[in-house]
PDB file of C-alpha atoms in Angstrom:
ATOM      1  CA  ALA A   1       0.000   0.000   0.000  1.00 80.00           C
ATOM      2  CA  GLN A   2       1.105   3.508  -0.722  1.00 88.00           C
ATOM      3  CA  THR A   3       1.660   6.071   2.000  1.00 94.00           C
ATOM      4  CA  VAL A   4       2.036   9.828   1.848  1.00 97.00           C
ATOM      5  CA  THR A   5       3.759  11.815   4.574  1.00 97.00           C
ATOM      6  CA  GLN A   6       3.723  15.538   5.209  1.00 97.00           C
ATOM      7  CA  SER A   7       6.180  16.231   7.989  1.00 96.00           C
ATOM      8  CA  GLN A   8       5.219  19.859   8.602  1.00 96.00           C
ATOM      9  CA  PRO A   9       1.890  20.170  10.447  1.00 96.00           C
ATOM     10  CA  GLU A  10       2.102  23.985  10.293  1.00 97.00           C
ATOM     11  CA  MET A  11       4.047  26.539   8.328  1.00 97.00           C
ATOM     12  CA  SER A  12       3.938  30.305   8.232  1.00 97.00           C
ATOM     13  CA  VAL A  13       5.165  32.775   5.644  1.00 98.00           C
ATOM     14  CA  GLN A  14       5.272  36.530   5.302  1.00 98.00           C
ATOM     15  CA  GLU A  15       3.097  37.978   2.588  1.00 97.00           C
ATOM     16  CA  ALA A  16       5.000  38.292  -0.722  1.00 97.00           C
ATOM     17  CA  GLU A  17       7.661  35.805   0.344  1.00 98.00           C
ATOM     18  CA  THR A  18       8.260  32.222  -0.751  1.00 98.00           C
ATOM     19  CA  VAL A  19       7.453  29.062   1.177  1.00 98.00           C
ATOM     20  CA  THR A  20       8.051  25.380   0.460  1.00 98.00           C
ATOM     21  CA  LEU A  21       5.830  22.582   1.743  1.00 98.00           C
ATOM     22  CA  SER A  22       7.296  19.093   1.961  1.00 98.00           C
ATOM     23  CA  CYS A  23       5.808  15.764   0.952  1.00 98.00           C
ATOM     24  CA  THR A  24       7.308  12.302   0.736  1.00 98.00           C
ATOM     25  CA  TYR A  25       5.614   9.123  -0.403  1.00 98.00           C
ATOM     26  CA  ASP A  26       6.260   5.442  -0.465  1.00 96.00           C
ATOM     27  CA  THR A  27       5.346   3.216  -3.387  1.00 95.00           C
ATOM     28  CA  SER A  28       6.696   0.277  -5.322  1.00 93.00           C
ATOM     29  CA  GLU A  29       5.020   1.454  -8.521  1.00 92.00           C
ATOM     30  CA  SER A  30       6.796   3.315 -11.273  1.00 90.00           C
ATOM     31  CA  ASP A  31       3.811   5.005 -12.857  1.00 91.00           C
ATOM     32  CA  TYR A  32       1.618   7.265 -10.773  1.00 94.00           C
ATOM     33  CA  TYR A  33       0.313  10.779 -10.295  1.00 94.00           C
ATOM     34  CA  LEU A  34       0.969  13.260  -7.520  1.00 96.00           C
ATOM     35  CA  PHE A  35      -1.200  16.188  -6.527  1.00 96.00           C
ATOM     36  CA  TRP A  36      -1.316  19.157  -4.208  1.00 97.00           C
ATOM     37  CA  TYR A  37      -4.744  20.192  -2.985  1.00 97.00           C
ATOM     38  CA  LYS A  38      -5.685  23.296  -1.029  1.00 97.00           C
ATOM     39  CA  GLN A  39      -8.516  23.295   1.515  1.00 96.00           C
ATOM     40  CA  PRO A  40      -9.560  26.761   2.723  1.00 94.00           C
ATOM     41  CA  PRO A  41     -11.991  27.265   5.629  1.00 89.00           C
ATOM     42  CA  SER A  42     -14.862  26.823   3.153  1.00 84.00           C
ATOM     43  CA  ARG A  43     -13.870  23.098   3.274  1.00 88.00           C
ATOM     44  CA  GLN A  44     -13.846  22.675  -0.500  1.00 90.00           C
ATOM     45  CA  MET A  45     -10.718  20.909  -1.756  1.00 93.00           C
ATOM     46  CA  ILE A  46      -9.177  22.722  -4.705  1.00 94.00           C
ATOM     47  CA  LEU A  47      -6.572  21.197  -7.021  1.00 95.00           C
ATOM     48  CA  VAL A  48      -3.416  23.323  -6.995  1.00 96.00           C
ATOM     49  CA  ILE A  49      -1.075  21.321  -9.178  1.00 96.00           C
ATOM     50  CA  ARG A  50      -0.588  17.860 -10.667  1.00 94.00           C
ATOM     51  CA  GLN A  51       2.522  15.906 -11.662  1.00 95.00           C
ATOM     52  CA  GLU A  52       2.776  12.748 -13.744  1.00 92.00           C
ATOM     53  CA  ALA A  53       5.599  10.505 -12.541  1.00 93.00           C
ATOM     54  CA  TYR A  54       6.778   9.726 -16.073  1.00 91.00           C
ATOM     55  CA  LYS A  55       7.420  13.409 -16.733  1.00 89.00           C
ATOM     56  CA  GLN A  56      10.808  14.643 -15.580  1.00 84.00           C
ATOM     57  CA  GLN A  57       9.866  18.289 -15.931  1.00 90.00           C
ATOM     58  CA  ASN A  58       8.480  19.842 -12.769  1.00 93.00           C
ATOM     59  CA  ALA A  59       4.905  21.111 -13.033  1.00 92.00           C
ATOM     60  CA  THR A  60       4.214  24.832 -12.673  1.00 92.00           C
ATOM     61  CA  GLU A  61       0.952  26.751 -12.277  1.00 92.00           C
ATOM     62  CA  ASN A  62       1.471  30.500 -11.965  1.00 95.00           C
ATOM     63  CA  ARG A  63       2.939  31.118  -8.475  1.00 97.00           C
ATOM     64  CA  PHE A  64       2.882  27.403  -7.622  1.00 97.00           C
ATOM     65  CA  SER A  65       5.609  24.983  -8.648  1.00 96.00           C
ATOM     66  CA  VAL A  66       6.787  21.577  -7.523  1.00 97.00           C
ATOM     67  CA  ASN A  67      10.144  19.937  -7.002  1.00 96.00           C
ATOM     68  CA  PHE A  68       9.584  16.317  -7.983  1.00 96.00           C
ATOM     69  CA  GLN A  69      12.425  13.970  -7.067  1.00 96.00           C
ATOM     70  CA  LYS A  70      11.303  10.499  -8.173  1.00 95.00           C
ATOM     71  CA  ALA A  71      14.276   8.574  -6.854  1.00 95.00           C
ATOM     72  CA  ALA A  72      13.959  10.226  -3.455  1.00 96.00           C
ATOM     73  CA  LYS A  73      10.138   9.909  -3.570  1.00 96.00           C
ATOM     74  CA  SER A  74       9.818  13.552  -2.711  1.00 97.00           C
ATOM     75  CA  PHE A  75       7.255  16.043  -4.011  1.00 97.00           C
ATOM     76  CA  SER A  76       7.486  19.514  -2.495  1.00 98.00           C
ATOM     77  CA  LEU A  77       5.314  22.524  -3.310  1.00 98.00           C
ATOM     78  CA  LYS A  78       6.793  25.997  -3.649  1.00 98.00           C
ATOM     79  CA  ILE A  79       4.518  29.002  -3.356  1.00 98.00           C
ATOM     80  CA  SER A  80       6.078  32.234  -4.589  1.00 98.00           C
ATOM     81  CA  ASP A  81       4.892  35.759  -3.774  1.00 97.00           C
ATOM     82  CA  SER A  82       2.586  34.410  -1.051  1.00 98.00           C
ATOM     83  CA  GLN A  83      -0.793  36.077  -0.740  1.00 97.00           C
ATOM     84  CA  LEU A  84      -3.252  36.232   2.146  1.00 97.00           C
ATOM     85  CA  GLY A  85      -5.612  34.053   0.126  1.00 96.00           C
ATOM     86  CA  ASP A  86      -3.041  31.254   0.124  1.00 97.00           C
ATOM     87  CA  ALA A  87      -3.731  30.606   3.806  1.00 97.00           C
ATOM     88  CA  ALA A  88      -5.279  27.134   3.978  1.00 97.00           C
ATOM     89  CA  MET A  89      -4.610  23.457   4.633  1.00 97.00           C
ATOM     90  CA  TYR A  90      -2.507  21.892   1.912  1.00 98.00           C
ATOM     91  CA  PHE A  91      -2.670  18.193   1.164  1.00 98.00           C
ATOM     92  CA  CYS A  92      -0.320  16.113  -0.910  1.00 98.00           C
ATOM     93  CA  ALA A  93      -1.962  13.146  -2.640  1.00 96.00           C
ATOM     94  CA  TYR A  94      -0.969  10.069  -4.646  1.00 95.00           C
ATOM     95  CA  ARG A  95      -2.879   8.143  -7.287  1.00 93.00           C
ATOM     96  CA  SER A  96      -1.715   4.938  -8.896  1.00 91.00           C
ATOM     97  CA  ALA A  97      -1.693   4.848 -12.685  1.00 88.00           C
ATOM     98  CA  LEU A  98      -2.423   1.119 -12.523  1.00 84.00           C
ATOM     99  CA  ASN A  99      -5.799   1.635 -10.926  1.00 76.00           C
ATOM    100  CA  ALA A 100      -8.626   2.506 -13.308  1.00 70.00           C
ATOM    101  CA  GLY A 101     -10.137   5.044 -10.985  1.00 82.00           C
ATOM    102  CA  ASN A 102      -9.781   8.159  -8.890  1.00 84.00           C
ATOM    103  CA  MET A 103      -8.687   6.638  -5.593  1.00 90.00           C
ATOM    104  CA  LEU A 104      -6.361   9.116  -3.898  1.00 93.00           C
ATOM    105  CA  THR A 105      -4.118   8.545  -0.894  1.00 95.00           C
ATOM    106  CA  PHE A 106      -3.649  11.767   1.054  1.00 97.00           C
ATOM    107  CA  GLY A 107      -0.983  13.000   3.424  1.00 97.00           C
ATOM    108  CA  GLY A 108      -1.891  14.413   6.806  1.00 96.00           C
ATOM    109  CA  GLY A 109      -1.830  18.011   5.613  1.00 97.00           C
ATOM    110  CA  THR A 110       0.110  21.195   6.336  1.00 98.00           C
ATOM    111  CA  ARG A 111      -1.613  24.287   7.668  1.00 97.00           C
ATOM    112  CA  LEU A 112      -0.174  27.353   5.976  1.00 98.00           C
ATOM    113  CA  MET A 113      -0.533  30.724   7.661  1.00 97.00           C
ATOM    114  CA  VAL A 114       0.257  33.920   5.769  1.00 97.00           C
ATOM    115  CA  LYS A 115       1.266  36.956   7.806  1.00 97.00           C
ATOM    116  CA  PRO A 116       0.452  40.422   6.451  1.00 95.00           C
TER     117      PRO A 116
ATOM    118  CA  LYS B   1     -21.699  25.428 -14.627  1.00 71.00           C
ATOM    119  CA  ALA B   2     -22.807  24.366 -11.155  1.00 82.00           C
ATOM    120  CA  GLY B   3     -20.192  22.722  -8.976  1.00 92.00           C
ATOM    121  CA  VAL B   4     -20.461  19.544  -6.919  1.00 96.00           C
ATOM    122  CA  THR B   5     -23.388  19.857  -4.538  1.00 97.00           C
ATOM    123  CA  GLN B   6     -23.552  17.972  -1.279  1.00 97.00           C
ATOM    124  CA  THR B   7     -26.591  17.897   0.952  1.00 97.00           C
ATOM    125  CA  PRO B   8     -27.106  18.440   3.753  1.00 97.00           C
ATOM    126  CA  ARG B   9     -24.195  20.619   4.883  1.00 96.00           C
ATOM    127  CA  TYR B  10     -24.622  19.676   8.528  1.00 97.00           C
ATOM    128  CA  LEU B  11     -26.192  16.688  10.177  1.00 97.00           C
ATOM    129  CA  ILE B  12     -26.537  15.568  13.779  1.00 98.00           C
ATOM    130  CA  LYS B  13     -27.460  11.965  14.486  1.00 98.00           C
ATOM    131  CA  THR B  14     -27.606   9.685  17.487  1.00 98.00           C
ATOM    132  CA  ARG B  15     -25.486   6.587  17.925  1.00 98.00           C
ATOM    133  CA  GLY B  16     -27.201   3.566  16.413  1.00 98.00           C
ATOM    134  CA  GLN B  17     -29.143   5.530  13.813  1.00 98.00           C
ATOM    135  CA  GLN B  18     -28.479   5.473  10.096  1.00 98.00           C
ATOM    136  CA  VAL B  19     -27.814   8.371   7.749  1.00 98.00           C
ATOM    137  CA  THR B  20     -27.873   9.059   4.019  1.00 98.00           C
ATOM    138  CA  LEU B  21     -25.744  11.741   2.404  1.00 98.00           C
ATOM    139  CA  SER B  22     -26.286  13.011  -1.107  1.00 98.00           C
ATOM    140  CA  CYS B  23     -23.933  14.233  -3.813  1.00 98.00           C
ATOM    141  CA  SER B  24     -24.833  15.791  -7.155  1.00 98.00           C
ATOM    142  CA  PRO B  25     -21.806  15.854  -9.483  1.00 97.00           C
ATOM    143  CA  ILE B  26     -20.994  18.449 -12.082  1.00 96.00           C
ATOM    144  CA  SER B  27     -23.127  17.954 -15.162  1.00 94.00           C
ATOM    145  CA  GLY B  28     -21.520  15.398 -17.476  1.00 93.00           C
ATOM    146  CA  HIS B  29     -19.288  13.892 -14.808  1.00 94.00           C
ATOM    147  CA  ARG B  30     -19.746  10.141 -14.475  1.00 92.00           C
ATOM    148  CA  SER B  31     -17.267   9.394 -11.711  1.00 94.00           C
ATOM    149  CA  VAL B  32     -18.171  10.139  -8.098  1.00 96.00           C
ATOM    150  CA  SER B  33     -15.836   9.464  -5.170  1.00 96.00           C
ATOM    151  CA  TRP B  34     -16.411   9.746  -1.436  1.00 97.00           C
ATOM    152  CA  TYR B  35     -13.851  10.587   1.248  1.00 97.00           C
ATOM    153  CA  GLN B  36     -14.028  10.760   5.027  1.00 98.00           C
ATOM    154  CA  GLN B  37     -12.028  13.499   6.763  1.00 97.00           C
ATOM    155  CA  THR B  38     -11.335  13.354  10.512  1.00 96.00           C
ATOM    156  CA  PRO B  39      -8.714  15.092  12.672  1.00 91.00           C
ATOM    157  CA  GLY B  40      -7.273  11.749  13.744  1.00 89.00           C
ATOM    158  CA  GLN B  41      -7.265   9.716  10.524  1.00 91.00           C
ATOM    159  CA  GLY B  42      -7.102  12.532   7.994  1.00 93.00           C
ATOM    160  CA  LEU B  43      -8.590  12.048   4.548  1.00 96.00           C
ATOM    161  CA  GLN B  44      -9.514   8.476   3.726  1.00 96.00           C
ATOM    162  CA  PHE B  45     -11.020   7.085   0.546  1.00 96.00           C
ATOM    163  CA  LEU B  46     -14.404   5.417   0.982  1.00 97.00           C
ATOM    164  CA  PHE B  47     -15.503   4.357  -2.502  1.00 94.00           C
ATOM    165  CA  GLU B  48     -15.868   5.443  -6.110  1.00 95.00           C
ATOM    166  CA  TYR B  49     -18.696   4.940  -8.545  1.00 95.00           C
ATOM    167  CA  PHE B  50     -18.568   5.175 -12.291  1.00 93.00           C
ATOM    168  CA  SER B  51     -21.638   4.706 -14.483  1.00 91.00           C
ATOM    169  CA  GLU B  52     -23.610   3.247 -11.559  1.00 93.00           C
ATOM    170  CA  THR B  53     -20.927   0.638 -10.765  1.00 93.00           C
ATOM    171  CA  GLN B  54     -18.609   0.663  -7.775  1.00 93.00           C
ATOM    172  CA  ARG B  55     -15.127   0.884  -9.233  1.00 90.00           C
ATOM    173  CA  ASN B  56     -13.033   1.124  -6.081  1.00 89.00           C
ATOM    174  CA  LYS B  57     -13.605   0.592  -2.385  1.00 92.00           C
ATOM    175  CA  GLY B  58     -11.568   1.754   0.593  1.00 93.00           C
ATOM    176  CA  ASN B  59     -10.947  -0.047   3.841  1.00 93.00           C
ATOM    177  CA  PHE B  60     -14.162   0.718   5.686  1.00 96.00           C
ATOM    178  CA  PRO B  61     -16.637  -1.647   7.381  1.00 96.00           C
ATOM    179  CA  GLY B  62     -19.753  -2.815   5.612  1.00 95.00           C
ATOM    180  CA  ARG B  63     -21.820  -0.255   7.525  1.00 97.00           C
ATOM    181  CA  PHE B  64     -20.627   2.206   4.903  1.00 98.00           C
ATOM    182  CA  SER B  65     -22.311   1.761   1.547  1.00 97.00           C
ATOM    183  CA  GLY B  66     -23.080   3.814  -1.491  1.00 97.00           C
ATOM    184  CA  ARG B  67     -24.792   3.858  -4.806  1.00 97.00           C
ATOM    185  CA  GLN B  68     -24.973   5.879  -7.970  1.00 97.00           C
ATOM    186  CA  PHE B  69     -28.047   6.619 -10.004  1.00 96.00           C
ATOM    187  CA  SER B  70     -28.454   6.820 -13.767  1.00 95.00           C
ATOM    188  CA  ASN B  71     -28.129  10.628 -13.623  1.00 93.00           C
ATOM    189  CA  SER B  72     -24.751  10.170 -11.849  1.00 95.00           C
ATOM    190  CA  ARG B  73     -26.038  11.485  -8.533  1.00 97.00           C
ATOM    191  CA  SER B  74     -24.664   9.466  -5.661  1.00 98.00           C
ATOM    192  CA  GLU B  75     -25.664   8.659  -2.125  1.00 98.00           C
ATOM    193  CA  MET B  76     -23.732   7.157   0.695  1.00 98.00           C
ATOM    194  CA  ASN B  77     -25.316   5.456   3.651  1.00 98.00           C
ATOM    195  CA  VAL B  78     -23.916   4.729   7.079  1.00 98.00           C
ATOM    196  CA  SER B  79     -25.881   2.322   9.229  1.00 96.00           C
ATOM    197  CA  THR B  80     -25.646   1.770  12.976  1.00 97.00           C
ATOM    198  CA  LEU B  81     -23.769   5.001  13.539  1.00 98.00           C
ATOM    199  CA  GLU B  82     -20.866   5.103  15.955  1.00 97.00           C
ATOM    200  CA  LEU B  83     -19.294   8.109  17.665  1.00 97.00           C
ATOM    201  CA  GLY B  84     -16.207   7.585  15.509  1.00 96.00           C
ATOM    202  CA  ASP B  85     -18.221   8.183  12.355  1.00 97.00           C
ATOM    203  CA  SER B  86     -18.328  11.892  13.195  1.00 98.00           C
ATOM    204  CA  ALA B  87     -16.467  13.469  10.311  1.00 98.00           C
ATOM    205  CA  LEU B  88     -16.566  15.679   7.263  1.00 97.00           C
ATOM    206  CA  TYR B  89     -17.681  13.603   4.291  1.00 98.00           C
ATOM    207  CA  LEU B  90     -16.429  14.916   0.971  1.00 97.00           C
ATOM    208  CA  CYS B  91     -17.702  14.001  -2.446  1.00 97.00           C
ATOM    209  CA  ALA B  92     -15.747  14.569  -5.649  1.00 96.00           C
ATOM    210  CA  SER B  93     -16.672  14.149  -9.276  1.00 96.00           C
ATOM    211  CA  SER B  94     -14.701  13.938 -12.501  1.00 93.00           C
ATOM    212  CA  LEU B  95     -15.177  13.302 -16.190  1.00 89.00           C
ATOM    213  CA  GLY B  96     -12.829  10.343 -16.146  1.00 80.00           C
ATOM    214  CA  VAL B  97      -9.592   8.950 -14.806  1.00 72.00           C
ATOM    215  CA  ASP B  98      -7.294  11.556 -16.306  1.00 76.00           C
ATOM    216  CA  SER B  99      -9.557  14.451 -15.450  1.00 83.00           C
ATOM    217  CA  PRO B 100      -9.157  16.502 -12.278  1.00 86.00           C
ATOM    218  CA  LEU B 101     -11.336  15.811  -9.267  1.00 91.00           C
ATOM    219  CA  HIS B 102     -13.810  18.524  -8.325  1.00 93.00           C
ATOM    220  CA  PHE B 103     -14.819  18.462  -4.677  1.00 95.00           C
ATOM    221  CA  GLY B 104     -17.973  19.611  -2.963  1.00 95.00           C
ATOM    222  CA  ASN B 105     -18.099  21.551   0.301  1.00 94.00           C
ATOM    223  CA  GLY B 106     -18.784  18.384   2.274  1.00 95.00           C
ATOM    224  CA  THR B 107     -21.338  17.233   4.806  1.00 97.00           C
ATOM    225  CA  ARG B 108     -20.350  17.630   8.450  1.00 97.00           C
ATOM    226  CA  LEU B 109     -21.796  14.650  10.349  1.00 98.00           C
ATOM    227  CA  THR B 110     -21.865  14.699  14.134  1.00 98.00           C
ATOM    228  CA  VAL B 111     -22.834  11.544  16.004  1.00 98.00           C
ATOM    229  CA  THR B 112     -23.871  11.992  19.644  1.00 97.00           C
TER     230      THR B 112
END
């Protein structure tokens, strides 16, 4: 079974600065997908970024980018120019490419606080 | 386009009762997944339905069940409620496997 670990329960960042959230995972599979989701107080999970394991290039979405290290099984999220609206719980998630479905395994989450 | 709609938003039940939660996916989405979120266990996958068939099932007891209707709407049922079933239940829909998951705002279930 796959596991996802987020070792930072809480992080804080000054507005306009950069912060990196860590995620490691354990799997014996070679083909899979990794995700970062954001959950604001509204409770709705929002997809931030997605990475396919077969792609060596790190995914980027505007101010959000990842550092995907397949051999180290590490998948960190970098948020640049942090904004107050970035404050939320962030979850790292794994999905097997072998499974014909949308079954995600989530990490425990990191609460990000943004200071004005 | 309307998002994923979950009803009700809040629910309070007594131990031993049963409960049904509803999820209406985004129009055109045929996959519906359910997740349980608790402070202790985090986010855990319950099950997924695609075209009215259960495609995946998580590691939950048989008290947790679900179904999907021909219009892709889904319900999940929990029978013989226990205090530990208190959680936020999230539903997510997608077009298919390679499409992103869209989550609803969840149903907060409290069991007393």
